Amino acid sequence: MPPSDPTTHPRGKLIVVAGPSGAGKGTLLDPLVAERPGLVKSVSATTRPPRPGEEDGVQYFFVDEATFKAMIDGGELLEWAVFADHYYGTPLAPIEAHLAAGRSVVLEIEVQGARQIKARFNKAGSDPVPMIFIAPPSLEVLANRLRHRQTETEAELAKRLKAAEAELKETGWFDVVIVNDDLDTARKTFIDAMDRLLKA
Ligand code: 5GP
């Protein structure tokens, strides 16, 4: 990574995209990140086992529980949460490096983590972090999408749906809520929101 030089570029911005598993956060975000070199997605650490095709260091850093807890204790995570019986957290050091180098960083996380970020950056002297919530049109549609994805067992799916129900009650404190019903419409609204929030 090139060394940061604040005289040649402004610091990047942090932005959060949250919402239930299966609502379409990645579907909306990944194409945008792919086409914008100045925008990167943070790679989280998790204790969840990799799905077929997932690679360590790409979708996640796959770690065991002891390693994750050591990361918590060492203050290495910007936020972390337990979701569907697994730990997930955002490593702080790469984010700081990206921001200092002028790259904006998106966190694609669940709602407890988003809440921690909001609390952490809403203190005096910090810039508030914009928060986007991606919602499914309904819990029924979400259940169908998750089932169709075939990445979880029925028991795991039930945990995700229970979490989704709780997450959908939290939309009130987000800056933007996008209902991902028609994908093309949601994509356009998402890109507009990202552009506006990253410029602000
Ligand atoms: P999945 O197991 O489907 O990859 O992720 C489950 C949920 O955890 C998703 O809502 C995902 O956005 C969220 N998640 C992924 N990484 C993190 C993280 O670092 N922190 C938090 N709080 N949630 C995360």
CSV table of C-alpha atoms and ligand atoms in Angstrom, one decimal:
chain,number,residue,atom,x,y,z
A,1,MET,CA,0.0,0.0,0.0
A,2,PRO,CA,1.5,3.4,-0.9
A,3,PRO,CA,2.4,5.6,2.1
A,4,SER,CA,-0.2,8.2,3.0
A,5,ASP,CA,0.5,11.8,2.1
A,6,PRO,CA,-2.3,14.1,3.3
A,7,THR,CA,-0.9,16.9,1.1
A,8,THR,CA,-1.9,15.1,-2.1
A,9,HIS,CA,-5.2,13.6,-1.2
A,10,PRO,CA,-8.0,14.1,1.3
A,11,ARG,CA,-8.7,11.4,3.9
A,12,GLY,CA,-11.2,8.7,2.8
A,13,LYS,CA,-14.6,8.3,4.4
A,14,LEU,CA,-16.1,5.5,6.3
A,15,ILE,CA,-19.7,4.4,5.4
A,16,VAL,CA,-21.9,1.6,6.8
A,17,VAL,CA,-24.2,-0.6,4.8
A,18,ALA,CA,-26.3,-2.7,7.2
A,19,GLY,CA,-29.5,-4.7,7.2
A,20,PRO,CA,-30.6,-8.4,7.4
A,21,SER,CA,-28.7,-11.2,5.9
A,22,GLY,CA,-30.2,-11.9,2.5
A,23,ALA,CA,-31.6,-8.3,2.0
A,24,GLY,CA,-29.1,-7.8,-0.8
A,25,LYS,CA,-26.3,-5.7,0.8
A,26,GLY,CA,-23.6,-7.5,-1.2
A,27,THR,CA,-25.6,-7.6,-4.4
A,28,LEU,CA,-25.9,-3.8,-4.3
A,29,LEU,CA,-22.4,-3.0,-3.0
A,30,ASP,CA,-20.1,-5.4,-4.8
A,31,PRO,CA,-20.6,-4.1,-8.4
A,32,LEU,CA,-20.0,-0.5,-7.2
A,33,VAL,CA,-16.9,-1.4,-5.3
A,34,ALA,CA,-15.6,-3.3,-8.3
A,35,GLU,CA,-15.9,-0.2,-10.6
A,36,ARG,CA,-14.5,2.4,-8.1
A,37,PRO,CA,-10.8,2.1,-7.2
A,38,GLY,CA,-11.3,4.8,-4.5
A,39,LEU,CA,-13.9,2.7,-2.7
A,40,VAL,CA,-13.1,-0.5,-0.9
A,41,LYS,CA,-15.1,-3.0,1.2
A,42,SER,CA,-13.7,-3.9,4.6
A,43,VAL,CA,-12.8,-7.6,5.0
A,44,SER,CA,-14.2,-8.8,8.3
A,45,ALA,CA,-13.0,-11.5,10.6
A,46,THR,CA,-15.5,-14.3,11.4
A,47,THR,CA,-15.7,-17.6,13.3
A,48,ARG,CA,-18.3,-18.8,10.8
A,49,PRO,CA,-16.9,-21.7,8.6
A,50,PRO,CA,-16.2,-20.7,5.0
A,51,ARG,CA,-18.9,-21.5,2.4
A,52,PRO,CA,-17.9,-23.4,-0.7
A,53,GLY,CA,-15.9,-21.0,-2.9
A,54,GLU,CA,-15.1,-18.6,-0.1
A,55,GLU,CA,-11.4,-17.8,0.4
A,56,ASP,CA,-9.6,-16.7,3.5
A,57,GLY,CA,-8.7,-13.1,3.3
A,58,VAL,CA,-11.1,-12.4,0.4
A,59,GLN,CA,-14.7,-12.7,1.7
A,60,TYR,CA,-13.6,-12.9,5.3
A,61,PHE,CA,-10.6,-13.7,7.5
A,62,PHE,CA,-11.8,-17.1,8.8
A,63,VAL,CA,-10.5,-17.5,12.4
A,64,ASP,CA,-11.2,-19.7,15.4
A,65,GLU,CA,-12.9,-18.4,18.5
A,66,ALA,CA,-9.7,-18.1,20.5
A,67,THR,CA,-8.2,-16.0,17.8
A,68,PHE,CA,-11.3,-13.8,17.5
A,69,LYS,CA,-11.4,-13.3,21.3
A,70,ALA,CA,-7.7,-12.3,21.2
A,71,MET,CA,-8.5,-9.7,18.6
A,72,ILE,CA,-11.3,-8.3,20.8
A,73,ASP,CA,-9.0,-8.2,23.8
A,74,GLY,CA,-6.2,-6.7,21.8
A,75,GLY,CA,-8.4,-3.8,20.7
A,76,GLU,CA,-7.9,-4.9,17.1
A,77,LEU,CA,-11.6,-4.6,16.1
A,78,LEU,CA,-13.5,-1.4,15.3
A,79,GLU,CA,-16.8,-3.2,16.1
A,80,TRP,CA,-17.9,-6.8,16.6
A,81,ALA,CA,-21.0,-8.8,17.2
A,82,VAL,CA,-22.4,-12.3,17.6
A,83,PHE,CA,-24.7,-13.2,14.8
A,84,ALA,CA,-26.4,-16.5,14.4
A,85,ASP,CA,-24.0,-18.1,16.9
A,86,HIS,CA,-20.8,-16.8,15.2
A,87,TYR,CA,-18.5,-13.9,15.8
A,88,TYR,CA,-18.1,-11.2,13.2
A,89,GLY,CA,-15.9,-8.1,13.5
A,90,THR,CA,-14.2,-5.4,11.6
A,91,PRO,CA,-10.4,-5.2,11.8
A,92,LEU,CA,-9.3,-1.7,12.5
A,93,ALA,CA,-5.8,-1.5,11.1
A,94,PRO,CA,-6.6,-2.0,7.4
A,95,ILE,CA,-9.4,0.6,7.6
A,96,GLU,CA,-7.1,3.2,9.1
A,97,ALA,CA,-4.6,2.5,6.3
A,98,HIS,CA,-7.2,2.9,3.6
A,99,LEU,CA,-8.7,6.1,5.0
A,100,ALA,CA,-5.2,7.6,5.4
A,101,ALA,CA,-4.4,6.7,1.8
A,102,GLY,CA,-7.6,8.6,0.6
A,103,ARG,CA,-9.7,5.5,-0.1
A,104,SER,CA,-13.3,5.4,1.3
A,105,VAL,CA,-14.2,2.2,3.1
A,106,VAL,CA,-17.6,0.5,3.3
A,107,LEU,CA,-18.5,-1.8,6.1
A,108,GLU,CA,-21.1,-4.4,5.2
A,109,ILE,CA,-22.3,-5.4,8.6
A,110,GLU,CA,-25.3,-6.4,10.7
A,111,VAL,CA,-27.2,-3.9,12.9
A,112,GLN,CA,-25.5,-4.4,16.3
A,113,GLY,CA,-22.2,-3.5,14.7
A,114,ALA,CA,-23.7,-0.5,13.0
A,115,ARG,CA,-24.9,0.7,16.3
A,116,GLN,CA,-21.4,0.5,17.8
A,117,ILE,CA,-20.0,2.5,14.9
A,118,LYS,CA,-22.7,5.1,15.3
A,119,ALA,CA,-21.9,5.4,19.0
A,120,ARG,CA,-18.2,5.5,18.5
A,121,PHE,CA,-18.2,8.2,15.8
A,122,ASN,CA,-21.0,10.4,17.1
A,123,LYS,CA,-18.7,11.7,19.8
A,124,ALA,CA,-17.5,15.3,19.7
A,125,GLY,CA,-14.5,15.7,17.4
A,126,SER,CA,-15.4,12.8,15.1
A,127,ASP,CA,-17.3,13.0,11.8
A,128,PRO,CA,-20.5,11.0,12.0
A,129,VAL,CA,-20.4,7.9,9.8
A,130,PRO,CA,-23.3,7.7,7.2
A,131,MET,CA,-25.5,4.7,7.6
A,132,ILE,CA,-27.5,3.0,4.9
A,133,PHE,CA,-30.0,0.2,5.8
A,134,ILE,CA,-31.0,-2.3,3.1
A,135,ALA,CA,-34.3,-3.9,3.8
A,136,PRO,CA,-36.2,-6.7,2.1
A,137,PRO,CA,-39.7,-6.0,0.9
A,138,SER,CA,-41.0,-8.4,3.7
A,139,LEU,CA,-39.8,-11.2,6.0
A,140,GLU,CA,-41.5,-13.7,3.6
A,141,VAL,CA,-39.5,-12.5,0.6
A,142,LEU,CA,-36.4,-12.6,2.8
A,143,ALA,CA,-37.1,-16.1,3.9
A,144,ASN,CA,-37.6,-17.2,0.2
A,145,ARG,CA,-34.3,-15.5,-0.9
A,146,LEU,CA,-32.3,-17.1,1.9
A,147,ARG,CA,-33.8,-20.5,1.2
A,148,HIS,CA,-33.1,-20.1,-2.5
A,149,ARG,CA,-29.5,-19.1,-1.8
A,150,GLN,CA,-29.0,-22.6,-0.3
A,151,THR,CA,-26.0,-21.4,1.8
A,152,GLU,CA,-27.5,-22.3,5.2
A,153,THR,CA,-29.3,-25.3,6.8
A,154,GLU,CA,-32.9,-24.8,7.9
A,155,ALA,CA,-31.7,-24.4,11.5
A,156,GLU,CA,-29.2,-21.7,10.5
A,157,LEU,CA,-31.8,-20.0,8.3
A,158,ALA,CA,-34.2,-19.8,11.3
A,159,LYS,CA,-31.5,-18.0,13.3
A,160,ARG,CA,-31.0,-15.5,10.5
A,161,LEU,CA,-34.8,-14.9,10.1
A,162,LYS,CA,-35.1,-14.3,13.9
A,163,ALA,CA,-32.2,-11.8,13.7
A,164,ALA,CA,-33.8,-10.2,10.6
A,165,GLU,CA,-37.0,-9.6,12.6
A,166,ALA,CA,-35.0,-7.7,15.3
A,167,GLU,CA,-32.9,-5.8,12.7
A,168,LEU,CA,-36.0,-4.5,10.8
A,169,LYS,CA,-37.1,-2.7,14.0
A,170,GLU,CA,-33.9,-0.6,13.9
A,171,THR,CA,-34.4,1.2,10.6
A,172,GLY,CA,-35.4,4.5,12.4
A,173,TRP,CA,-31.8,5.6,13.2
A,174,PHE,CA,-30.3,5.1,9.7
A,175,ASP,CA,-29.7,8.0,7.4
A,176,VAL,CA,-31.1,6.2,4.4
A,177,VAL,CA,-33.4,3.1,4.2
A,178,ILE,CA,-33.6,1.3,0.8
A,179,VAL,CA,-36.2,-1.4,0.3
A,180,ASN,CA,-34.6,-3.9,-2.1
A,181,ASP,CA,-37.7,-5.0,-4.0
A,182,ASP,CA,-37.0,-4.4,-7.7
A,183,LEU,CA,-33.3,-4.8,-8.0
A,184,ASP,CA,-32.7,-2.2,-10.8
A,185,THR,CA,-34.6,0.5,-8.8
A,186,ALA,CA,-32.8,-0.4,-5.6
A,187,ARG,CA,-29.4,-0.3,-7.3
A,188,LYS,CA,-30.1,3.2,-8.7
A,189,THR,CA,-31.3,4.5,-5.3
A,190,PHE,CA,-28.3,2.9,-3.7
A,191,ILE,CA,-25.7,4.4,-6.0
A,192,ASP,CA,-27.4,7.9,-5.6
A,193,ALA,CA,-27.3,7.5,-1.8
A,194,MET,CA,-23.7,6.4,-1.8
A,195,ASP,CA,-22.6,9.3,-4.0
A,196,ARG,CA,-24.5,11.8,-1.9
A,197,LEU,CA,-23.2,10.5,1.4
A,198,LEU,CA,-19.6,10.1,0.3
A,199,LYS,CA,-19.6,13.7,-1.1
A,200,ALA,CA,-21.2,15.2,2.0
B,1,5GP,P1,-22.7,-14.0,6.5
B,1,5GP,O1,-22.5,-15.2,7.4
B,1,5GP,O2,-24.0,-14.2,5.7
B,1,5GP,O3,-21.5,-13.8,5.6
B,1,5GP,O4,-22.9,-12.7,7.4
B,1,5GP,C1,-23.9,-12.7,8.4
B,1,5GP,C2,-24.2,-11.3,8.8
B,1,5GP,O5,-23.0,-10.7,9.4
B,1,5GP,C3,-24.5,-10.4,7.6
B,1,5GP,O6,-25.5,-9.5,7.9
B,1,5GP,C4,-23.2,-9.6,7.4
B,1,5GP,O7,-23.3,-8.3,6.8
B,1,5GP,C5,-22.7,-9.5,8.9
B,1,5GP,N1,-21.3,-9.2,9.0
B,1,5GP,C6,-20.3,-9.5,8.2
B,1,5GP,N2,-19.1,-9.0,8.7
B,1,5GP,C7,-19.4,-8.3,9.8
B,1,5GP,C8,-18.7,-7.6,10.8
B,1,5GP,O8,-17.4,-7.4,10.7
B,1,5GP,N3,-19.3,-7.0,11.8
B,1,5GP,C9,-20.7,-7.2,12.0
B,1,5GP,N4,-21.2,-6.6,13.0
B,1,5GP,N5,-21.4,-7.9,11.1
B,1,5GP,C10,-20.8,-8.4,10.1
